[in-house]
Coordinates of C-alpha atoms in Angstrom, one line a residue:
X1 CA 154.7 93.1 50.8
X2 CA 152.6 90.9 53.1
X3 CA 149.9 92.0 55.4
X4 CA 149.6 89.9 58.6
X5 CA 147.9 90.0 62.0
X6 CA 149.4 89.3 65.4
X7 CA 147.0 89.2 68.3
X8 CA 144.8 91.7 66.6
X9 CA 147.6 94.0 65.6
X10 CA 147.8 94.3 61.8
X11 CA 151.4 94.7 60.4
X12 CA 153.2 94.8 57.1
X13 CA 156.3 93.0 56.3
X14 CA 158.3 93.2 53.1
X15 CA 161.3 91.6 51.7
X16 CA 164.4 92.5 49.5
X17 CA 164.7 91.3 46.0
X18 CA 166.1 87.8 45.9
X19 CA 164.9 87.0 49.4
X20 CA 165.6 83.3 50.4
X21 CA 164.2 81.8 53.6
X22 CA 167.6 79.9 54.2
X23 CA 169.5 83.1 54.4
X24 CA 169.9 85.5 57.3
X25 CA 168.7 89.3 56.8
X26 CA 168.8 92.5 58.8
X27 CA 165.6 93.7 60.0
X28 CA 164.4 97.3 60.2
X29 CA 161.3 98.0 62.3
X30 CA 159.5 101.2 61.4
X31 CA 157.0 102.9 63.8
X32 CA 154.6 105.3 62.1
X33 CA 153.2 108.7 63.3
X34 CA 149.9 109.6 64.6
X35 CA 148.4 110.6 61.3
X36 CA 148.6 106.9 60.1
X37 CA 146.5 105.6 63.0
X38 CA 143.1 103.9 62.2
X39 CA 141.5 100.8 61.0
X40 CA 142.5 101.2 57.4
X41 CA 146.0 99.5 56.7
X42 CA 146.0 101.3 53.4
X43 CA 147.2 104.4 55.4
X44 CA 150.2 102.7 56.4
X45 CA 150.9 101.3 52.9
X46 CA 150.6 104.8 51.7
X47 CA 152.7 106.4 54.4
X48 CA 155.4 108.5 52.8
X49 CA 158.0 107.7 55.4
X50 CA 157.1 103.9 55.1
X51 CA 157.5 104.0 51.3
X52 CA 160.7 105.9 51.4
X53 CA 162.3 103.3 53.8
X54 CA 160.7 100.4 51.6
X55 CA 162.5 102.0 48.5
X56 CA 165.9 101.2 50.0
X57 CA 165.2 97.5 50.7
X58 CA 166.6 96.1 47.5
X59 CA 169.7 98.3 47.7
X60 CA 170.5 97.6 51.4
X61 CA 169.1 94.1 51.6
X62 CA 166.9 94.3 54.7
X63 CA 163.5 93.0 55.7
X64 CA 161.1 95.8 56.7
X65 CA 158.5 95.3 59.7
X66 CA 155.9 98.0 60.1
X67 CA 153.2 97.5 62.8
X68 CA 150.0 99.5 62.5
X69 CA 148.6 101.4 65.6
X70 CA 144.9 101.4 65.3
X71 CA 144.2 104.0 68.0
X72 CA 145.9 105.8 70.9
X73 CA 149.9 105.9 71.0
X74 CA 152.5 103.4 70.8
X75 CA 152.9 103.4 74.5
X76 CA 149.4 101.9 74.9
X77 CA 150.2 99.0 72.7
X78 CA 153.9 98.5 73.9
X79 CA 153.3 95.1 75.5
X80 CA 151.7 93.8 72.3
X81 CA 154.5 95.3 70.3
X82 CA 157.2 93.7 72.4
X83 CA 155.5 90.3 71.9
X84 CA 155.3 91.0 68.1
X85 CA 158.9 91.8 67.8
X86 CA 159.9 88.8 70.1
X87 CA 158.2 86.5 67.8
X88 CA 159.6 88.1 64.5
X89 CA 163.1 88.1 65.6
X90 CA 163.0 84.3 66.2
X91 CA 162.3 83.7 62.6
X92 CA 165.0 81.7 60.9
X93 CA 165.8 84.3 58.3
X94 CA 166.2 87.1 60.8
X95 CA 169.7 88.0 61.9
X96 CA 169.2 88.7 65.5
X97 CA 172.4 90.6 65.7
X98 CA 171.1 93.0 63.0
X99 CA 167.7 94.4 64.2
X100 CA 167.3 98.1 63.8
X101 CA 164.6 100.4 65.1
X102 CA 163.3 103.7 63.7
X103 CA 160.2 105.8 63.8
X104 CA 158.9 109.4 63.3
X105 CA 156.7 111.7 65.4
X106 CA 154.5 109.3 67.6
X107 CA 156.7 106.5 66.1
X108 CA 159.8 108.5 67.4
X109 CA 158.4 108.4 70.9
X110 CA 157.7 104.7 70.3
X111 CA 161.3 104.3 69.2
X112 CA 162.6 105.8 72.3
X113 CA 160.4 103.8 74.6
X114 CA 160.8 100.4 72.9
X115 CA 164.6 100.8 72.8
X116 CA 164.6 101.8 76.5
X117 CA 162.7 98.6 77.4
X118 CA 164.6 96.2 75.2
X119 CA 167.9 97.7 74.3
X120 CA 169.3 94.0 74.1
X121 CA 167.2 93.4 71.1
X122 CA 168.6 96.2 68.8
X123 CA 172.0 97.0 67.1
X124 CA 170.9 100.7 66.5
X125 CA 168.0 103.1 66.9
X126 CA 167.0 106.1 64.8
X127 CA 164.1 108.1 66.4
X128 CA 162.9 111.2 64.5
X129 CA 161.0 114.2 65.9
X130 CA 160.1 112.3 69.1
X131 CA 160.9 112.2 72.6
X132 CA 161.0 110.0 75.7
X133 CA 161.5 109.7 79.4
X134 CA 165.0 110.9 80.2
X135 CA 165.2 108.9 83.5
X136 CA 165.2 105.7 81.4
X137 CA 168.1 106.8 79.3
X138 CA 170.5 104.8 81.5
X139 CA 169.2 101.7 79.6
X140 CA 170.6 103.1 76.4
X141 CA 174.2 103.7 77.3
X142 CA 175.3 100.9 75.0
X143 CA 173.0 101.3 72.1
X144 CA 174.2 103.5 69.1
X145 CA 171.5 106.2 68.6
X146 CA 171.1 108.9 65.9
X147 CA 168.3 111.2 66.4
X148 CA 166.8 114.0 64.3
X149 CA 164.6 117.0 64.8
X150 CA 163.6 120.1 62.8
X151 CA 164.1 123.3 64.8
X152 CA 160.9 124.7 63.2
X153 CA 158.9 121.9 64.5
X154 CA 155.7 123.1 65.9
X155 CA 154.1 119.8 66.7
X156 CA 156.8 118.3 68.9
X157 CA 159.3 120.7 70.6
X158 CA 162.9 119.9 69.5
X159 CA 163.8 120.1 73.2
X160 CA 162.3 116.6 73.4
X161 CA 165.1 115.0 71.2
X162 CA 167.7 117.2 72.9
X163 CA 166.7 116.1 76.4
X164 CA 166.8 112.5 75.4
X165 CA 170.2 112.7 73.6
X166 CA 171.7 114.7 76.3
X167 CA 170.5 112.2 78.9
X168 CA 171.9 109.2 77.0
X169 CA 175.3 110.9 76.7
X170 CA 175.3 112.1 80.3
X171 CA 175.1 108.3 81.2
X172 CA 178.2 107.6 79.1
X173 CA 176.2 106.4 76.0
X174 CA 176.4 107.7 72.3
X175 CA 173.4 109.6 71.1
X176 CA 174.1 111.8 68.0
X177 CA 171.6 114.6 67.7
X178 CA 171.1 116.1 64.1
X179 CA 169.1 119.2 63.9
X180 CA 167.6 120.9 60.8
X181 CA 167.4 124.7 61.2
X182 CA 165.0 125.3 58.4
X183 CA 162.9 122.2 58.7
X184 CA 159.7 121.5 60.8
X185 CA 158.0 118.4 61.8
X186 CA 158.3 116.8 58.4
X187 CA 162.1 116.6 58.6
X188 CA 161.7 112.8 58.5
X189 CA 161.1 113.0 54.7
X190 CA 164.7 114.4 54.5
X191 CA 166.0 111.8 56.9
X192 CA 164.5 108.8 55.1
X193 CA 165.5 109.9 51.7
X194 CA 169.2 110.0 52.6
X195 CA 171.2 106.9 52.0
X196 CA 173.8 107.8 54.5
X197 CA 171.3 107.3 57.3
X198 CA 170.6 103.7 56.2
X199 CA 174.3 103.1 56.0
X200 CA 174.6 104.3 59.6
X201 CA 171.6 102.5 60.8
X202 CA 172.7 99.1 59.3
X203 CA 176.4 99.5 60.2
X204 CA 176.1 98.1 63.7
X205 CA 176.0 94.7 65.1
X206 CA 174.5 93.5 68.5
X207 CA 176.6 90.9 70.2
X208 CA 175.2 87.3 69.7
X209 CA 175.3 86.5 73.4
X210 CA 173.4 89.6 74.4
X211 CA 170.5 88.5 76.6
X212 CA 169.8 91.2 79.2
X213 CA 166.1 90.3 80.3
X214 CA 167.0 90.8 83.9
X215 CA 168.9 94.0 83.5
X216 CA 168.8 95.6 80.0
X217 CA 170.9 98.4 81.2
X218 CA 173.9 96.2 81.1
X219 CA 173.8 96.0 77.3
X220 CA 177.0 96.4 75.5
X221 CA 177.9 98.8 72.6
X222 CA 177.2 97.5 69.1
X223 CA 180.1 96.7 66.9
X224 CA 180.6 98.6 63.6
X225 CA 180.3 96.3 60.5
X226 CA 183.2 96.4 58.2
X227 CA 181.3 96.6 54.8
X228 CA 180.2 100.2 55.3

């Protein structure tokens, strides 16, 4: 694990066992929840969701990028976050067709927002117990999405995930909504401990010629990888 700083934003990056700079790897970007905010990067290193994702790196062979939000919410840092991802995705060992986005709680909101703003960058997205602006769902019609929420969540109303998934699908997209009847806000522990969710997240490929800076709503649906 490496701790780095980009324009004042601290982030963690870790690599799978056997990492070689002359090879290409999928990139998973994780956006943490509100409880991990602050000046202490140790809070992110000890974040249970982050630790759970990191535990799958060697098995699934991906690089993990985890920015740290010092204060406020991800939407307040979105421009900086976009610049960070823009730089990281250009690294020679990052497979630009295999960049995958996930986050929980505040990070779930951040996942919806970042994917709405730059759907051309991602092969798939997995927001958990978050929400977004349904009017922007038209930008997500070609991005595979799997979103989760616990029906007993008293922190973020499950209707937030329902509204976003419904809006994506009404626009002709594919957003799969998975609800946990007996779980609350911490349903992300269940999500990030389940290998099937990593298999799903990593199973999509973004077309190499996808460059949609002018109109991200024109993004095309990712193709399923054959090795899952």
